[in-house]
Structure formats: C-alpha cells, structure tokens
C-alpha positions as CSV (number, residue, x, y, z in Angstrom):
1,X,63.2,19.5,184.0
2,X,61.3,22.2,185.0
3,X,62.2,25.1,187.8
4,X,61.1,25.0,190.8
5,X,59.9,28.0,191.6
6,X,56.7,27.1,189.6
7,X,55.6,25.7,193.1
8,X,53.3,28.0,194.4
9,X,51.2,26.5,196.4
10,X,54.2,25.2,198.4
11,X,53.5,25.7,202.3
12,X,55.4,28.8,204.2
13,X,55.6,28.5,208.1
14,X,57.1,31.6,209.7
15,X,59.0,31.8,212.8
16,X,57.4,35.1,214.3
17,X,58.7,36.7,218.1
18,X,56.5,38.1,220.6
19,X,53.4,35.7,220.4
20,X,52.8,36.4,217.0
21,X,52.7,40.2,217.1
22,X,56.5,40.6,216.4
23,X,58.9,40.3,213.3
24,X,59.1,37.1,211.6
25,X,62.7,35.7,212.0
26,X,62.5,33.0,209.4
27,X,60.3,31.7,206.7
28,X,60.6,28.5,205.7
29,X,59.0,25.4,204.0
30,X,59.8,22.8,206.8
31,X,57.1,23.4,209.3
32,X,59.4,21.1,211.5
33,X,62.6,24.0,210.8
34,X,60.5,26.7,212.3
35,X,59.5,24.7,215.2
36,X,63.2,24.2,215.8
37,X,64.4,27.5,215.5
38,X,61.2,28.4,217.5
39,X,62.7,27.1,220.4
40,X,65.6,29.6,220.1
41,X,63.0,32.9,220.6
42,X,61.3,32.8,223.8
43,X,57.7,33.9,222.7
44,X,57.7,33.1,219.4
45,X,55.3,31.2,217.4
46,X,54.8,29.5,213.9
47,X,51.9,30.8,211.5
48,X,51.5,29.4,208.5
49,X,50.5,30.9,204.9
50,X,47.0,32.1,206.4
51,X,48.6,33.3,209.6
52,X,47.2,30.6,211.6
53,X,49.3,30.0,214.9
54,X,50.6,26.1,214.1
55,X,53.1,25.7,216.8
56,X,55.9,27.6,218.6
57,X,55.9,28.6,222.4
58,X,52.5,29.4,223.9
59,X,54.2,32.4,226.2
60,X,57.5,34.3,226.7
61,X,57.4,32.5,230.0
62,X,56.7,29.1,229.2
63,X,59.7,26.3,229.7
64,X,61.8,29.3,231.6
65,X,62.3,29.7,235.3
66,X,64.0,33.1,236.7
67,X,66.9,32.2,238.3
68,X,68.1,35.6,239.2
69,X,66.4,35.3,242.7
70,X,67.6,33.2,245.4
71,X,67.4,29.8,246.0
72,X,64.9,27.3,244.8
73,X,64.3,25.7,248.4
74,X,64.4,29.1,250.6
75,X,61.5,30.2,251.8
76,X,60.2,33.5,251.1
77,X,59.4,36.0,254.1
C-alpha cells in the first residue's frame, strides 16, 4: 500500500482572519471543515491553494448585530 503523502495535488483550503489579509488559523483538506471553523472568526474567509477567496464570511460585520447599545425598539433621539 503505498503512503499517502504521495498526494500532491490534494486540495488545501485555509481558514484566514481579517478578510483574507490576516493569519490563516487552519489548513485543511475539507473545504466543508474550513467553512465550519470559518464561522468561529468573524471576518475570516476560505482561500484555496491559488489563494482564491472560496467561501467564509464576506465582512467582520456580517451575521452580527451590536448589542451593546440600548434597545432594539427605542428610538433614537
């Protein structure tokens, strides 16, 4: 049987923060894991070997709400 580390032309998907201009927290072969623990890094995004953007979160603000300031139905002044 032979190894498996032969496989080079394997796909790699990183998990990268900051839109793509951060560190990569993970490099996997499961595009489907990155997208997962994607959804852990606000802002981050998956590349793939070329460092083409594949999937992730399209902004640090996307899917988040700021909940530090008052109440959803006041009014503001």
């Amino acid at each position: 049987m032979g190894c498996s580390c032969n496989n080079k032309k394997k796909d790699q998907f990183q998990v990268v923060t900051q839109g793509g201009s951060g560190r990569a927290v993970l490099t996997s072969s499961s595009k489907d894991t990155a997208t997962s623990v994607s959804r852990k890094y606000p802002g981050s995004v998956v590349k793939d070997g070329q460092g083409n953007i594949v999937g992730g979160q399209a902004s640090a603000a996307a899917g988040t709400q700021d909940h530090s300031k008052g109440h959803p139905n006041e009014k503001a002044p």
